mmCIF file of C-alpha atoms in Angstrom:
data_model
loop_
_atom_site.group_PDB
_atom_site.id
_atom_site.type_symbol
_atom_site.label_atom_id
_atom_site.label_comp_id
_atom_site.label_asym_id
_atom_site.label_seq_id
_atom_site.Cartn_x
_atom_site.Cartn_y
_atom_site.Cartn_z
ATOM 1 C CA MET A 1 -0.014 -0.086 0.030
ATOM 2 C CA ARG A 2 1.351 3.358 -1.022
ATOM 3 C CA ILE A 3 -0.632 6.458 -0.565
ATOM 4 C CA ALA A 4 -0.081 9.908 -2.471
ATOM 5 C CA ILE A 5 -0.644 13.008 -0.297
ATOM 6 C CA LEU A 6 -1.268 16.204 -2.097
ATOM 7 C CA ALA A 7 1.406 18.500 -0.587
ATOM 8 C CA LEU A 8 0.745 21.854 -2.397
ATOM 9 C CA GLN A 9 -0.323 23.497 0.957
ATOM 10 C CA GLY A 10 -2.205 22.656 4.075
ATOM 11 C CA ALA A 11 -1.795 19.950 6.696
ATOM 12 C CA PHE A 12 -0.233 17.204 4.598
ATOM 13 C CA ILE A 13 2.641 16.187 6.997
ATOM 14 C CA GLU A 14 0.207 15.376 9.611
ATOM 15 C CA HIS A 15 -1.502 12.899 7.351
ATOM 16 C CA GLN A 16 2.018 11.367 6.628
ATOM 17 C CA LYS A 17 2.592 10.875 10.438
ATOM 18 C CA MET A 18 -0.861 9.107 10.706
ATOM 19 C CA LEU A 19 -0.108 6.800 7.899
ATOM 20 C CA ALA A 20 3.387 6.148 9.238
ATOM 21 C CA GLN A 21 1.755 4.996 12.588
ATOM 22 C CA LEU A 22 -0.285 2.550 10.540
ATOM 23 C CA GLY A 23 2.741 1.299 8.808
ATOM 24 C CA VAL A 24 1.577 2.691 5.390
ATOM 25 C CA GLU A 25 4.082 4.209 2.992
ATOM 26 C CA SER A 26 3.211 7.656 1.627
ATOM 27 C CA PHE A 27 4.763 10.185 -0.663
ATOM 28 C CA GLU A 28 4.212 13.832 -1.416
ATOM 29 C CA VAL A 29 2.648 15.125 -4.623
ATOM 30 C CA ARG A 30 4.022 18.631 -5.392
ATOM 31 C CA GLN A 31 4.367 18.554 -9.091
ATOM 32 C CA ALA A 32 2.971 16.609 -12.246
ATOM 33 C CA ALA A 33 6.089 14.278 -12.149
ATOM 34 C CA ASP A 34 5.281 13.164 -8.575
ATOM 35 C CA TRP A 35 1.613 12.408 -9.664
ATOM 36 C CA GLU A 36 3.004 9.905 -12.180
ATOM 37 C CA LEU A 37 4.631 7.691 -9.328
ATOM 38 C CA PRO A 38 2.794 4.351 -8.517
ATOM 39 C CA LYS A 39 -0.031 4.829 -5.836
ATOM 40 C CA ASP A 40 -2.837 3.076 -4.469
ATOM 41 C CA ALA A 41 -4.840 5.973 -3.008
ATOM 42 C CA LEU A 42 -4.754 9.789 -2.592
ATOM 43 C CA ILE A 43 -5.205 12.027 0.478
ATOM 44 C CA ILE A 44 -6.251 15.650 -0.242
ATOM 45 C CA PRO A 45 -5.572 17.599 3.051
ATOM 46 C CA GLY A 46 -7.176 20.458 4.735
ATOM 47 C CA GLY A 47 -5.738 24.001 4.073
ATOM 48 C CA GLU A 48 -6.916 26.822 1.756
ATOM 49 C CA SER A 49 -9.136 25.408 -1.059
ATOM 50 C CA THR A 50 -8.913 28.468 -3.322
ATOM 51 C CA THR A 51 -4.995 28.356 -3.204
ATOM 52 C CA MET A 52 -4.910 24.644 -3.563
ATOM 53 C CA LEU A 53 -7.213 24.891 -6.673
ATOM 54 C CA LYS A 54 -5.124 27.588 -8.169
ATOM 55 C CA LEU A 55 -1.949 25.571 -7.931
ATOM 56 C CA LEU A 56 -3.665 22.484 -9.171
ATOM 57 C CA ARG A 57 -4.426 24.208 -12.381
ATOM 58 C CA GLU A 58 -1.004 25.891 -12.736
ATOM 59 C CA LEU A 59 0.833 22.571 -12.153
ATOM 60 C CA ASP A 60 -1.484 20.638 -14.620
ATOM 61 C CA LEU A 61 -2.714 18.317 -11.913
ATOM 62 C CA LEU A 62 -6.378 19.048 -11.798
ATOM 63 C CA GLN A 63 -7.533 16.986 -14.803
ATOM 64 C CA PRO A 64 -5.100 14.001 -14.111
ATOM 65 C CA ILE A 65 -6.317 13.694 -10.452
ATOM 66 C CA LYS A 66 -10.046 14.164 -11.352
ATOM 67 C CA GLN A 67 -9.525 11.306 -14.081
ATOM 68 C CA ALA A 68 -7.829 8.971 -11.662
ATOM 69 C CA ILE A 69 -10.585 9.325 -9.000
ATOM 70 C CA GLU A 70 -13.268 8.728 -11.782
ATOM 71 C CA ASP A 71 -11.353 5.671 -12.823
ATOM 72 C CA GLY A 72 -11.497 4.304 -9.295
ATOM 73 C CA LEU A 73 -8.490 5.760 -7.402
ATOM 74 C CA PRO A 74 -9.455 5.912 -3.625
ATOM 75 C CA VAL A 75 -9.411 9.312 -2.197
ATOM 76 C CA PHE A 76 -9.742 10.925 1.179
ATOM 77 C CA GLY A 77 -10.399 14.647 1.378
ATOM 78 C CA THR A 78 -10.346 16.580 4.673
ATOM 79 C CA CYS A 79 -11.774 20.094 5.097
ATOM 80 C CA ALA A 80 -10.433 21.788 1.909
ATOM 81 C CA GLY A 81 -10.280 18.360 0.297
ATOM 82 C CA LEU A 82 -13.891 17.916 0.930
ATOM 83 C CA ILE A 83 -14.484 21.362 -0.868
ATOM 84 C CA LEU A 84 -12.259 20.413 -3.900
ATOM 85 C CA LEU A 85 -14.096 16.938 -4.277
ATOM 86 C CA ALA A 86 -17.614 18.500 -4.074
ATOM 87 C CA LYS A 87 -19.583 18.860 -7.331
ATOM 88 C CA HIS A 88 -21.217 22.182 -5.919
ATOM 89 C CA VAL A 89 -20.154 24.756 -3.447
ATOM 90 C CA GLU A 90 -22.619 27.251 -2.353
ATOM 91 C CA GLY A 91 -22.045 30.857 -3.840
ATOM 92 C CA ASP A 92 -19.079 29.536 -6.085
ATOM 93 C CA ASP A 93 -19.188 27.997 -9.507
ATOM 94 C CA LYS A 94 -15.393 27.396 -10.230
ATOM 95 C CA GLN A 95 -14.455 24.130 -11.706
ATOM 96 C CA ARG A 96 -12.887 21.906 -9.078
ATOM 97 C CA ILE A 97 -12.056 18.198 -9.001
ATOM 98 C CA SER A 98 -15.790 17.616 -8.628
ATOM 99 C CA THR A 99 -16.265 14.023 -8.360
ATOM 100 C CA MET A 100 -18.388 13.740 -5.333
ATOM 101 C CA ASP A 101 -22.280 14.362 -5.496
ATOM 102 C CA THR A 102 -22.332 16.795 -2.730
ATOM 103 C CA THR A 103 -23.190 20.440 -2.090
ATOM 104 C CA VAL A 104 -20.901 22.124 0.232
ATOM 105 C CA CYS A 105 -21.218 25.275 2.429
ATOM 106 C CA ARG A 106 -17.633 26.668 2.731
ATOM 107 C CA ASN A 107 -16.361 28.404 6.085
ATOM 108 C CA ALA A 108 -19.765 27.407 7.436
ATOM 109 C CA TYR A 109 -18.858 27.893 11.071
ATOM 110 C CA GLY A 110 -17.277 31.147 10.530
ATOM 111 C CA ARG A 111 -13.631 32.272 10.419
ATOM 112 C CA GLN A 112 -10.923 31.127 12.700
ATOM 113 C CA LEU A 113 -13.114 31.854 15.767
ATOM 114 C CA GLY A 114 -15.654 29.514 14.576
ATOM 115 C CA SER A 115 -13.146 26.576 15.007
ATOM 116 C CA PHE A 116 -14.166 24.015 17.547
ATOM 117 C CA PHE A 117 -13.550 20.440 18.853
ATOM 118 C CA VAL A 118 -16.186 17.723 19.506
ATOM 119 C CA GLU A 119 -16.171 13.972 19.976
ATOM 120 C CA SER A 120 -19.025 12.246 17.934
ATOM 121 C CA ASN A 121 -19.929 9.046 16.377
ATOM 122 C CA LEU A 122 -19.017 8.187 12.772
ATOM 123 C CA LYS A 123 -20.697 5.227 11.068
ATOM 124 C CA GLY A 124 -18.220 2.189 10.812
ATOM 125 C CA ILE A 125 -16.257 3.070 14.020
ATOM 126 C CA ASP A 126 -17.260 1.710 17.316
ATOM 127 C CA HIS A 127 -16.308 4.673 19.545
ATOM 128 C CA ALA A 128 -16.666 8.516 19.524
ATOM 129 C CA VAL A 129 -14.168 10.140 17.181
ATOM 130 C CA PRO A 130 -12.258 13.265 17.987
ATOM 131 C CA MET A 131 -13.162 15.947 15.423
ATOM 132 C CA THR A 132 -11.354 19.259 15.114
ATOM 133 C CA PHE A 133 -13.017 21.733 13.008
ATOM 134 C CA ILE A 134 -10.929 24.771 11.697
ATOM 135 C CA ARG A 135 -12.980 27.296 9.462
ATOM 136 C CA ALA A 136 -14.668 24.146 8.456
ATOM 137 C CA PRO A 137 -17.275 23.429 5.736
ATOM 138 C CA TYR A 138 -20.175 21.174 5.940
ATOM 139 C CA ILE A 139 -22.116 19.115 3.407
ATOM 140 C CA ASP A 140 -25.496 20.750 2.906
ATOM 141 C CA LYS A 141 -26.918 18.170 0.433
ATOM 142 C CA VAL A 142 -25.909 14.645 -0.832
ATOM 143 C CA GLY A 143 -26.729 12.739 -3.987
ATOM 144 C CA SER A 144 -28.422 9.299 -3.823
ATOM 145 C CA GLU A 145 -25.068 7.427 -4.060
ATOM 146 C CA VAL A 146 -23.555 9.401 -0.982
ATOM 147 C CA GLU A 147 -23.625 7.634 2.311
ATOM 148 C CA VAL A 148 -23.677 10.019 5.281
ATOM 149 C CA LEU A 149 -21.182 8.912 7.978
ATOM 150 C CA ALA A 150 -21.363 11.581 10.658
ATOM 151 C CA GLU A 151 -23.505 14.647 11.678
ATOM 152 C CA VAL A 152 -22.623 17.358 14.144
ATOM 153 C CA ASN A 153 -25.272 19.892 15.237
ATOM 154 C CA GLY A 154 -27.525 18.698 12.388
ATOM 155 C CA HIS A 155 -24.900 19.316 9.670
ATOM 156 C CA ILE A 156 -23.259 16.434 7.618
ATOM 157 C CA VAL A 157 -19.482 16.466 8.446
ATOM 158 C CA ALA A 158 -18.522 13.082 6.970
ATOM 159 C CA ALA A 159 -19.664 11.007 3.961
ATOM 160 C CA LYS A 160 -18.654 8.402 1.438
ATOM 161 C CA GLN A 161 -19.405 7.828 -2.137
ATOM 162 C CA GLY A 162 -17.760 4.773 -3.881
ATOM 163 C CA ASN A 163 -14.056 5.183 -3.622
ATOM 164 C CA GLN A 164 -14.408 8.643 -1.955
ATOM 165 C CA LEU A 165 -14.297 9.511 1.749
ATOM 166 C CA VAL A 166 -14.488 13.069 3.092
ATOM 167 C CA THR A 167 -14.498 14.755 6.480
ATOM 168 C CA ALA A 168 -15.216 18.471 7.238
ATOM 169 C CA PHE A 169 -12.837 18.003 10.254
ATOM 170 C CA HIS A 170 -9.164 17.264 10.681
ATOM 171 C CA PRO A 171 -8.719 13.760 11.890
ATOM 172 C CA GLU A 172 -4.933 14.119 11.352
ATOM 173 C CA LEU A 173 -4.877 16.699 14.109
ATOM 174 C CA ASN A 174 -5.821 14.278 16.724
ATOM 175 C CA ASP A 175 -4.285 10.983 18.055
ATOM 176 C CA ASP A 176 -7.058 8.702 16.871
ATOM 177 C CA LEU A 177 -6.092 6.516 13.880
ATOM 178 C CA SER A 178 -9.516 5.113 13.259
ATOM 179 C CA ILE A 179 -10.492 7.280 10.235
ATOM 180 C CA HIS A 180 -7.118 6.847 8.556
ATOM 181 C CA ARG A 181 -7.397 3.127 9.274
ATOM 182 C CA MET A 182 -10.970 3.093 7.700
ATOM 183 C CA PHE A 183 -9.506 4.829 4.624
ATOM 184 C CA VAL A 184 -6.591 2.324 4.289
ATOM 185 C CA LYS A 185 -8.953 -0.582 4.524
ATOM 186 C CA MET A 186 -11.204 0.982 1.944
ATOM 187 C CA ALA A 187 -8.265 1.561 -0.433
ATOM 188 C CA GLU A 188 -7.196 -1.994 -0.002
ATOM 189 C CA SER A 189 -10.522 -3.300 -0.907
ATOM 190 C CA LYS A 190 -10.410 -1.524 -4.311
#
């Protein structure tokens, strides 16, 4: 198992550390040549989605990543990654990776002061999961093929569609490996 981590901006190092604790090899994708390396899955970390989208376009990574996901490459998007994977973002019609049938409300909890922490249940995990939200989005609507995995305060904060897993929060900023373990198992089964 070898997982690519988009490392243009954001919390990519924290994802690498989580995977290392699980004994999973990973590597950073910073340019098109990195993307060509063999991989079994992809993580798109949290960060600033507008900046990440701009860099994906400039580095000619947007279409190859979109195509790979459409062809079945497992992907895990956290926070900004959730926004990049969404087909629709309220108030924003930019073309993103747009492979997941979701409508997202970005910065839904406000700016930095809207950051918060909770522990809540996530479908498929047998204990409450720590959830760190930082200027987080939430999923407002899902298509018929999207499975809702978690809700906090009436908002969808984790979901799955086929080979795609997303969280509005940052599991990589806590010590619990459950969600990364879930994604690795998901990738292994593809």
